[in-house]
Short mmCIF file of C-alpha atoms and ligand atoms in Angstrom, two decimals:
data_model
loop_
_atom_site.label_atom_id
_atom_site.label_comp_id
_atom_site.label_asym_id
_atom_site.label_seq_id
_atom_site.Cartn_x
_atom_site.Cartn_y
_atom_site.Cartn_z
CA MET A 1 -9.06 -31.04 -25.49
CA GLU A 2 -12.75 -30.80 -26.13
CA ASP A 3 -15.75 -32.90 -26.99
CA ARG A 4 -18.40 -30.33 -27.77
CA SER A 5 -21.16 -32.85 -28.30
CA ARG A 6 -20.82 -34.14 -24.77
CA GLY A 7 -19.87 -30.73 -23.29
CA LEU A 8 -16.45 -31.89 -22.08
CA TYR A 9 -13.46 -29.55 -22.00
CA GLY A 10 -10.03 -29.79 -20.44
CA VAL A 11 -6.70 -27.96 -20.35
CA GLN A 12 -3.27 -29.01 -19.31
CA TRP A 13 -1.09 -26.61 -17.23
CA HIS A 14 -2.47 -23.53 -15.52
CA PRO A 15 -4.33 -21.28 -17.95
CA GLU A 16 -4.76 -18.62 -15.25
CA VAL A 17 -1.01 -18.10 -14.91
CA LYS A 18 0.38 -15.14 -16.79
CA HIS A 19 3.13 -17.11 -18.54
CA THR A 20 0.87 -19.77 -20.07
CA PRO A 21 0.65 -19.02 -23.81
CA ARG A 22 -2.93 -18.09 -24.82
CA GLY A 23 -4.02 -18.66 -21.21
CA GLN A 24 -6.44 -15.75 -21.11
CA GLU A 25 -7.96 -16.67 -24.47
CA LEU A 26 -8.50 -20.24 -23.23
CA ILE A 27 -10.22 -19.09 -20.08
CA GLU A 28 -12.45 -16.64 -21.94
CA THR A 29 -13.45 -19.27 -24.52
CA PHE A 30 -14.24 -21.72 -21.75
CA LEU A 31 -16.30 -19.29 -19.65
CA HIS A 32 -18.25 -17.56 -22.40
CA ASP A 33 -18.48 -20.00 -25.34
CA CYS A 34 -18.45 -23.33 -23.54
CA ALA A 35 -20.03 -22.61 -20.16
CA GLY A 36 -22.27 -19.84 -21.57
CA LEU A 37 -21.53 -17.31 -18.81
CA PRO A 38 -22.12 -13.63 -19.68
CA ASP A 39 -19.17 -11.21 -19.91
CA ASP A 40 -20.42 -8.87 -17.17
CA TRP A 41 -17.66 -8.91 -14.53
CA ASN A 42 -16.24 -5.41 -14.74
CA ALA A 43 -15.48 -2.50 -12.45
CA SER A 44 -18.92 -0.95 -12.68
CA SER A 45 -20.84 -4.20 -12.15
CA ILE A 46 -18.64 -5.05 -9.15
CA ILE A 47 -19.35 -1.62 -7.68
CA ASP A 48 -23.14 -1.97 -8.15
CA ASP A 49 -23.06 -5.41 -6.63
CA GLN A 50 -21.00 -4.36 -3.60
CA VAL A 51 -23.01 -1.18 -2.98
CA LYS A 52 -26.16 -3.31 -2.74
CA LYS A 53 -24.50 -5.84 -0.42
CA ILE A 54 -23.00 -3.19 1.87
CA ARG A 55 -26.36 -1.39 2.22
CA GLU A 56 -28.07 -4.65 3.18
CA GLN A 57 -25.32 -5.55 5.65
CA VAL A 58 -25.09 -2.15 7.35
CA GLY A 59 -28.69 -0.98 7.54
CA ASP A 60 -28.69 2.31 9.46
CA ALA A 61 -25.69 1.51 11.68
CA GLU A 62 -22.42 3.45 11.51
CA VAL A 63 -19.11 2.29 10.12
CA ILE A 64 -15.46 3.10 10.83
CA CYS A 65 -12.49 2.66 8.50
CA GLY A 66 -8.76 3.15 9.04
CA LEU A 67 -7.00 4.74 6.09
CA SER A 68 -3.32 3.95 5.58
CA GLY A 69 -2.80 6.14 2.53
CA GLY A 70 -2.50 2.97 0.43
CA VAL A 71 -4.63 1.82 -2.50
CA ASP A 72 -6.62 -0.93 -0.79
CA SER A 73 -7.98 0.98 2.19
CA ALA A 74 -8.66 4.02 -0.02
CA VAL A 75 -10.70 2.04 -2.54
CA ALA A 76 -12.51 0.05 0.19
CA ALA A 77 -13.45 3.31 1.94
CA ALA A 78 -14.60 4.98 -1.29
CA LEU A 79 -16.77 1.98 -2.13
CA VAL A 80 -18.39 1.86 1.32
CA HIS A 81 -18.91 5.61 1.18
CA LYS A 82 -20.69 5.28 -2.16
CA ALA A 83 -23.03 2.79 -0.51
CA ILE A 84 -23.80 4.49 2.82
CA GLY A 85 -22.44 8.07 2.61
CA ASP A 86 -22.09 9.81 5.96
CA GLN A 87 -22.68 6.66 7.99
CA LEU A 88 -18.96 6.11 7.37
CA THR A 89 -16.16 7.84 9.28
CA CYS A 90 -12.53 7.31 8.30
CA VAL A 91 -9.54 7.60 10.60
CA PHE A 92 -6.07 8.43 9.34
CA VAL A 93 -3.14 8.20 11.71
CA ASP A 94 -0.26 10.38 10.52
CA HIS A 95 2.71 8.68 12.18
CA GLY A 96 5.18 11.09 10.59
CA LEU A 97 6.84 8.30 8.61
CA LEU A 98 5.06 8.87 5.30
CA ARG A 99 6.63 10.10 2.11
CA LYS A 100 6.55 13.65 0.79
CA GLY A 101 3.05 14.76 -0.15
CA GLU A 102 1.25 11.65 1.11
CA VAL A 103 -0.44 13.21 4.12
CA GLU A 104 -1.83 15.97 1.90
CA GLN A 105 -2.92 13.37 -0.62
CA VAL A 106 -5.13 11.69 1.96
CA LYS A 107 -6.29 14.83 3.78
CA HIS A 108 -7.08 16.87 0.69
CA ASP A 109 -7.13 14.94 -2.61
CA PHE A 110 -8.87 11.86 -1.24
CA VAL A 111 -11.42 13.82 0.78
CA GLU A 112 -12.06 16.13 -2.18
CA ALA A 113 -12.58 13.21 -4.57
CA THR A 114 -14.94 11.34 -2.24
CA GLY A 115 -16.47 13.78 0.26
CA ILE A 116 -15.70 11.29 3.05
CA ARG A 117 -15.75 12.40 6.70
CA LEU A 118 -12.18 12.03 7.90
CA ILE A 119 -10.57 12.31 11.31
CA THR A 120 -6.81 12.83 11.07
CA VAL A 121 -4.62 12.23 14.08
CA ASP A 122 -1.29 14.01 13.91
CA ALA A 123 0.86 11.69 15.99
CA ALA A 124 4.26 12.39 14.41
CA ASP A 125 5.82 13.85 17.58
CA ASP A 126 4.59 10.93 19.65
CA PHE A 127 6.07 8.37 17.29
CA LEU A 128 9.40 10.18 17.04
CA GLU A 129 9.64 10.42 20.80
CA ALA A 130 8.97 6.69 21.18
CA LEU A 131 11.59 5.88 18.53
CA LYS A 132 14.32 8.06 20.03
CA GLY A 133 17.64 6.21 20.21
CA VAL A 134 16.25 3.02 18.63
CA SER A 135 18.06 1.52 15.65
CA GLU A 136 17.36 -2.22 15.90
CA PRO A 137 14.89 -3.03 13.05
CA GLU A 138 12.54 -5.36 14.92
CA ARG A 139 12.28 -3.00 17.89
CA LYS A 140 11.46 -0.16 15.53
CA ARG A 141 8.69 -2.22 13.93
CA LYS A 142 7.30 -3.22 17.31
CA ILE A 143 7.27 0.31 18.67
CA ILE A 144 5.62 1.69 15.52
CA GLY A 145 3.04 -1.13 15.51
CA GLU A 146 2.06 -0.74 19.17
CA LYS A 147 1.95 3.02 19.00
CA PHE A 148 -0.26 2.79 15.93
CA ILE A 149 -2.79 0.57 17.68
CA ARG A 150 -2.98 2.84 20.73
CA THR A 151 -3.40 5.94 18.56
CA PHE A 152 -6.07 4.31 16.42
CA GLU A 153 -7.96 3.22 19.55
CA LYS A 154 -8.02 6.78 20.83
CA ALA A 155 -9.47 8.07 17.56
CA GLN A 156 -11.90 5.16 17.56
CA ARG A 157 -13.25 6.22 20.97
CA GLN A 158 -13.91 9.67 19.57
CA VAL A 159 -15.85 8.19 16.64
CA LEU A 160 -17.91 6.01 19.00
CA GLU A 161 -18.72 8.97 21.24
CA GLU A 162 -19.74 11.18 18.36
CA ALA A 163 -21.97 8.47 16.92
CA GLY A 164 -23.45 7.88 20.38
CA ALA A 165 -24.29 11.57 20.67
CA ARG A 166 -26.30 11.21 17.44
CA GLY A 167 -28.05 8.18 18.91
CA LYS A 168 -26.20 5.82 16.56
CA GLU A 169 -24.08 2.75 17.10
CA VAL A 170 -20.82 1.96 15.29
CA LYS A 171 -21.10 -1.70 14.43
CA PHE A 172 -18.78 -2.24 11.49
CA LEU A 173 -15.12 -1.88 10.55
CA VAL A 174 -13.97 -1.72 6.92
CA GLN A 175 -10.88 -3.74 5.93
CA GLY A 176 -9.17 -3.57 2.55
CA THR A 177 -8.51 -7.32 2.43
CA LEU A 178 -7.78 -8.59 -1.09
CA TYR A 179 -8.18 -12.08 -2.48
CA PRO A 180 -4.43 -12.94 -2.28
CA ASP A 181 -4.61 -12.13 1.47
CA VAL A 182 -7.54 -14.51 1.85
CA VAL A 183 -5.66 -17.25 0.02
CA GLU A 184 -2.52 -16.64 2.07
CA SER A 185 -4.39 -16.94 5.33
CA GLY A 186 -6.02 -20.21 4.40
CA GLY A 187 -9.31 -18.87 3.04
CA GLY A 188 -11.09 -18.85 6.43
CA ASP A 189 -13.83 -16.31 7.01
CA GLY A 190 -14.56 -13.15 8.94
CA ALA A 191 -13.02 -11.74 12.04
CA ALA A 192 -10.35 -14.37 12.60
CA ASN A 193 -8.60 -13.30 9.47
CA ILE A 194 -7.48 -9.81 10.40
CA LYS A 195 -3.86 -9.93 9.39
CA SER A 196 -1.16 -7.75 10.73
CA HIS A 197 0.23 -6.79 7.35
CA HIS A 198 -2.88 -4.79 6.44
CA ASN A 199 -1.86 -2.11 8.81
CA VAL A 200 1.23 -1.02 10.62
CA GLY A 201 0.98 -3.59 13.35
CA GLY A 202 -2.49 -4.97 12.82
CA LEU A 203 -5.62 -3.85 14.59
CA PRO A 204 -6.29 -4.91 18.18
CA LYS A 205 -7.18 -8.59 18.47
CA ASP A 206 -10.28 -7.97 20.57
CA ILE A 207 -12.13 -5.58 18.27
CA LYS A 208 -15.86 -5.60 18.79
CA PHE A 209 -16.85 -4.77 15.23
CA GLN A 210 -18.17 -6.89 12.43
CA LEU A 211 -16.03 -6.65 9.32
CA ILE A 212 -16.91 -5.24 5.93
CA GLU A 213 -14.43 -6.46 3.32
CA PRO A 214 -15.72 -5.33 -0.07
CA LEU A 215 -12.48 -6.22 -1.94
CA ARG A 216 -12.23 -9.73 -0.57
CA THR A 217 -12.75 -11.46 -3.92
CA LEU A 218 -10.56 -9.12 -5.95
CA PHE A 219 -7.00 -8.87 -7.21
CA LYS A 220 -4.94 -5.68 -7.15
CA ASP A 221 -5.57 -4.80 -10.82
CA GLU A 222 -9.33 -5.06 -10.27
CA VAL A 223 -9.07 -2.90 -7.15
CA ARG A 224 -7.22 -0.26 -9.18
CA ALA A 225 -9.90 -0.38 -11.91
CA ILE A 226 -12.60 0.15 -9.29
CA GLY A 227 -10.67 3.02 -7.72
CA THR A 228 -10.49 4.74 -11.08
CA GLU A 229 -14.18 4.10 -11.76
CA LEU A 230 -14.99 5.65 -8.36
CA GLY A 231 -13.09 8.79 -9.36
CA LEU A 232 -10.03 8.47 -7.12
CA PRO A 233 -6.93 10.34 -8.33
CA ASP A 234 -4.24 8.36 -10.20
CA GLU A 235 -1.68 9.22 -7.49
CA ILE A 236 -3.69 7.13 -5.03
CA VAL A 237 -4.86 4.40 -7.42
CA TRP A 238 -1.39 3.80 -8.87
CA ARG A 239 0.54 4.22 -5.65
CA GLN A 240 3.43 1.78 -5.16
CA PRO A 241 3.13 -0.67 -2.26
CA PHE A 242 4.49 1.05 0.85
CA PRO A 243 5.20 -0.69 4.16
CA GLY A 244 3.08 0.14 7.20
CA PRO A 245 6.11 1.23 9.28
CA GLY A 246 6.90 3.60 6.42
CA LEU A 247 10.19 5.42 6.15
CA GLY A 248 11.00 4.15 9.65
CA ILE A 249 12.34 0.92 8.12
CA ARG A 250 14.10 2.76 5.29
CA ILE A 251 16.43 4.67 7.60
CA ILE A 252 19.22 2.37 8.69
CA GLY A 253 20.07 3.70 12.11
CA GLU A 254 18.16 5.98 14.45
CA ILE A 255 15.08 7.76 13.13
CA THR A 256 15.25 11.51 13.64
CA ARG A 257 13.28 14.38 12.16
CA GLU A 258 16.31 15.57 10.15
CA ARG A 259 16.96 12.13 8.71
CA LEU A 260 13.28 11.74 7.81
CA ASP A 261 13.30 15.11 6.02
CA LEU A 262 16.45 14.15 4.12
CA LEU A 263 15.09 10.78 3.03
CA ARG A 264 11.75 12.36 2.07
CA GLU A 265 13.53 14.76 -0.29
CA ALA A 266 15.67 12.04 -1.90
CA ASP A 267 12.70 9.70 -2.24
CA ALA A 268 10.58 12.43 -3.85
CA ILE A 269 13.32 13.09 -6.41
CA ALA A 270 13.61 9.39 -7.29
CA ARG A 271 9.84 9.09 -7.68
CA GLU A 272 9.65 12.24 -9.80
CA GLU A 273 12.34 11.00 -12.20
CA LEU A 274 10.76 7.54 -12.48
CA THR A 275 7.41 9.14 -13.30
CA LYS A 276 9.04 11.48 -15.81
CA ALA A 277 10.64 8.47 -17.52
CA GLY A 278 7.22 6.78 -17.72
CA LEU A 279 8.36 3.83 -15.59
CA ASP A 280 5.74 3.94 -12.81
CA ARG A 281 3.71 1.02 -14.07
CA ASP A 282 6.78 -1.06 -15.04
CA ILE A 283 8.35 -1.32 -11.64
CA TRP A 284 6.70 -2.83 -8.58
CA GLN A 285 8.21 -0.36 -6.15
CA CYS A 286 11.45 1.51 -5.58
CA PRO A 287 12.38 1.94 -1.94
CA VAL A 288 14.99 4.64 -1.31
CA VAL A 289 17.07 3.77 1.74
CA LEU A 290 19.15 6.15 3.85
CA LEU A 291 22.28 4.63 5.38
CA ALA A 292 22.23 7.17 8.14
CA ASP A 293 24.99 5.72 10.30
CA VAL A 294 27.38 5.15 7.39
CA HIS A 295 29.52 8.01 6.11
CA SER A 296 31.57 8.31 2.98
CA VAL A 297 34.07 10.86 1.77
CA GLY A 298 33.24 12.99 -1.25
CA VAL A 299 34.20 16.23 -2.93
CA GLN A 300 31.98 19.12 -3.86
CA GLY A 301 33.48 22.19 -5.49
CA ASP A 302 36.86 22.45 -3.77
CA GLU A 303 35.58 21.07 -0.51
CA ARG A 304 35.89 17.66 1.08
CA THR A 305 32.49 16.31 2.15
CA TYR A 306 31.65 13.57 4.60
CA GLY A 307 28.05 12.56 3.93
CA SER A 308 25.56 9.71 3.95
CA PRO A 309 25.06 7.29 1.08
CA ILE A 310 21.57 6.60 -0.22
CA VAL A 311 20.47 3.34 -1.85
CA LEU A 312 18.05 2.94 -4.77
CA ARG A 313 16.16 -0.35 -4.61
CA PRO A 314 14.00 -0.63 -7.79
CA VAL A 315 12.33 -4.04 -8.04
CA SER A 316 9.96 -5.81 -10.38
CA SER A 317 7.60 -8.37 -8.95
CA GLU A 318 4.15 -9.92 -9.33
CA ASP A 319 3.29 -10.29 -5.66
CA ALA A 320 6.33 -9.20 -3.56
CA MET A 321 6.93 -12.82 -2.52
CA THR A 322 9.84 -12.92 -4.95
CA ALA A 323 11.36 -10.00 -6.81
CA ASP A 324 14.05 -9.19 -9.33
CA TRP A 325 16.00 -5.93 -9.31
CA SER A 326 14.76 -3.69 -12.13
CA ARG A 327 17.22 -2.89 -14.90
CA LEU A 328 16.47 0.84 -14.97
CA PRO A 329 17.91 2.73 -17.96
CA TYR A 330 21.32 4.26 -17.14
CA ASP A 331 20.04 7.73 -18.10
CA VAL A 332 17.28 7.53 -15.50
CA LEU A 333 19.75 6.36 -12.84
CA ALA A 334 22.08 9.21 -13.80
CA ALA A 335 19.30 11.79 -13.55
CA ILE A 336 18.25 10.52 -10.11
CA SER A 337 21.83 10.42 -8.84
CA THR A 338 22.73 13.89 -10.11
CA ARG A 339 19.62 15.49 -8.73
CA ILE A 340 19.83 13.83 -5.31
CA THR A 341 23.48 14.78 -4.78
CA ASN A 342 22.82 18.33 -6.02
CA GLU A 343 19.64 18.92 -4.06
CA CYS A 344 20.28 17.01 -0.83
CA ARG A 345 23.42 18.49 0.69
CA GLN A 346 24.11 15.71 3.18
CA ILE A 347 24.04 12.99 0.52
CA ASN A 348 27.25 12.58 -1.46
CA ARG A 349 26.83 9.07 -2.87
CA VAL A 350 23.98 7.20 -4.60
CA VAL A 351 24.26 3.42 -4.93
CA LEU A 352 22.12 0.81 -6.67
CA ASP A 353 20.92 -2.36 -4.94
CA CYS A 354 21.18 -5.11 -7.56
CA THR A 355 20.08 -8.08 -5.45
CA SER A 356 17.05 -10.25 -6.12
CA LYS A 357 14.61 -11.57 -3.52
CA PRO A 358 15.66 -14.13 -2.40
CA PRO A 359 18.33 -13.89 -1.06
CA ALA A 360 17.60 -10.25 -0.11
CA THR A 361 14.17 -8.90 0.85
CA ILE A 362 12.66 -5.86 -0.85
CA GLU A 363 12.93 -3.58 2.18
CA TRP A 364 16.27 -3.27 3.97
CA GLU A 365 14.88 -3.78 7.46
P1 XMP B 401 9.99 -7.60 2.01
O1 XMP B 401 10.90 -6.56 2.54
O2 XMP B 401 9.54 -8.60 3.04
O3 XMP B 401 8.66 -6.85 1.55
O4 XMP B 401 10.53 -8.30 0.77
C1 XMP B 401 7.62 -7.43 0.81
C2 XMP B 401 6.55 -6.39 0.56
O5 XMP B 401 5.88 -6.06 1.79
C3 XMP B 401 6.07 -4.68 2.10
N1 XMP B 401 6.31 -4.62 3.55
C4 XMP B 401 5.36 -4.30 4.45
N2 XMP B 401 4.08 -3.92 4.30
N3 XMP B 401 3.85 -3.72 6.64
C5 XMP B 401 3.31 -3.63 5.40
O6 XMP B 401 2.15 -3.24 5.27
C6 XMP B 401 5.12 -4.09 6.89
O7 XMP B 401 5.55 -4.16 8.03
C7 XMP B 401 5.92 -4.39 5.72
N4 XMP B 401 7.20 -4.78 5.56
C8 XMP B 401 7.43 -4.92 4.23
C9 XMP B 401 7.26 -4.23 1.27
O8 XMP B 401 7.22 -2.83 0.98
C10 XMP B 401 7.10 -5.08 0.02
O9 XMP B 401 6.13 -4.54 -0.86
#
């Protein structure tokens, strides 16, 4: 309803919700025509605004940022780097549980696109050793989380020492917190809000740094727009959500190097076929899960095989809180299945997970 002469406007329902008919139009009319606000909230104005704020906040101190390989930390780092250049050092812990090509993406493509100073810690052997013989999901998560913190701390000491040698002090830590995270954690401010799901197991509770959170007021689609505006490659900007513990929670059973290599191959094939079919932006994510301790009988040529099944878990979702299984076209499923069983010798069966969340979760562990 409206009463223009008295400047009164009202709407029923939630115009900001995607499913409200004409919701966006209503909001735009209200903001621009009724309230008279300018239409100047876009990727480039957000960048200019944040660059100014970050420079004021940081002064000539130094800044550290942990990169996970995901969209949020990559965009946050690129934004801070645009503001303060070489005062920023990024740390990337390679825990050996990433997907095919992802380490290179961070070490080469990201660094090339931004010119950021990056310290990479290759901790794959360490993580594998710690995970030897472990198949219980929560223990896996705990081990990966704790190991991650210890490894990050070691790299952090190196950054502090190097800065000290230049006569500088590292005072700030960049976090890729988004607005939904702020809402979820009650909207409080600053250091108390470091949440474990931003990283593998969360950063240490007693960190001495002040936080820089340049994405704190933004939603994922805005973060992606900023990433593109900052020149980051599509493979990073449009990356599917990926859990901190990585492929470690997509191998049901013990995590070994061979099983990781096998899952990496199968996962890469599934991703390639989804991209080829133009479905990347339609699905939320598609975990590929190796049932390493389960075996099934198959036949290849004239031979009996006894291999592992692999599960495709394509889901559509708005926020991962709930999800529906994606009805992928049969042809795409067929292409993925044929290629995986042809190219990954130990896999002789591909199955589709057609369960929503709830009652299932997106990941299997
Ligand atoms: P679930 O399995 O709970 O997953 O339905 C919901 C979303 O969260 C991701 N996920 C994680 N992300 N650390 C993360 O950073 C984790 O430990 C973790 N576990 C699940 C999952 O990929 C999905 O997008």
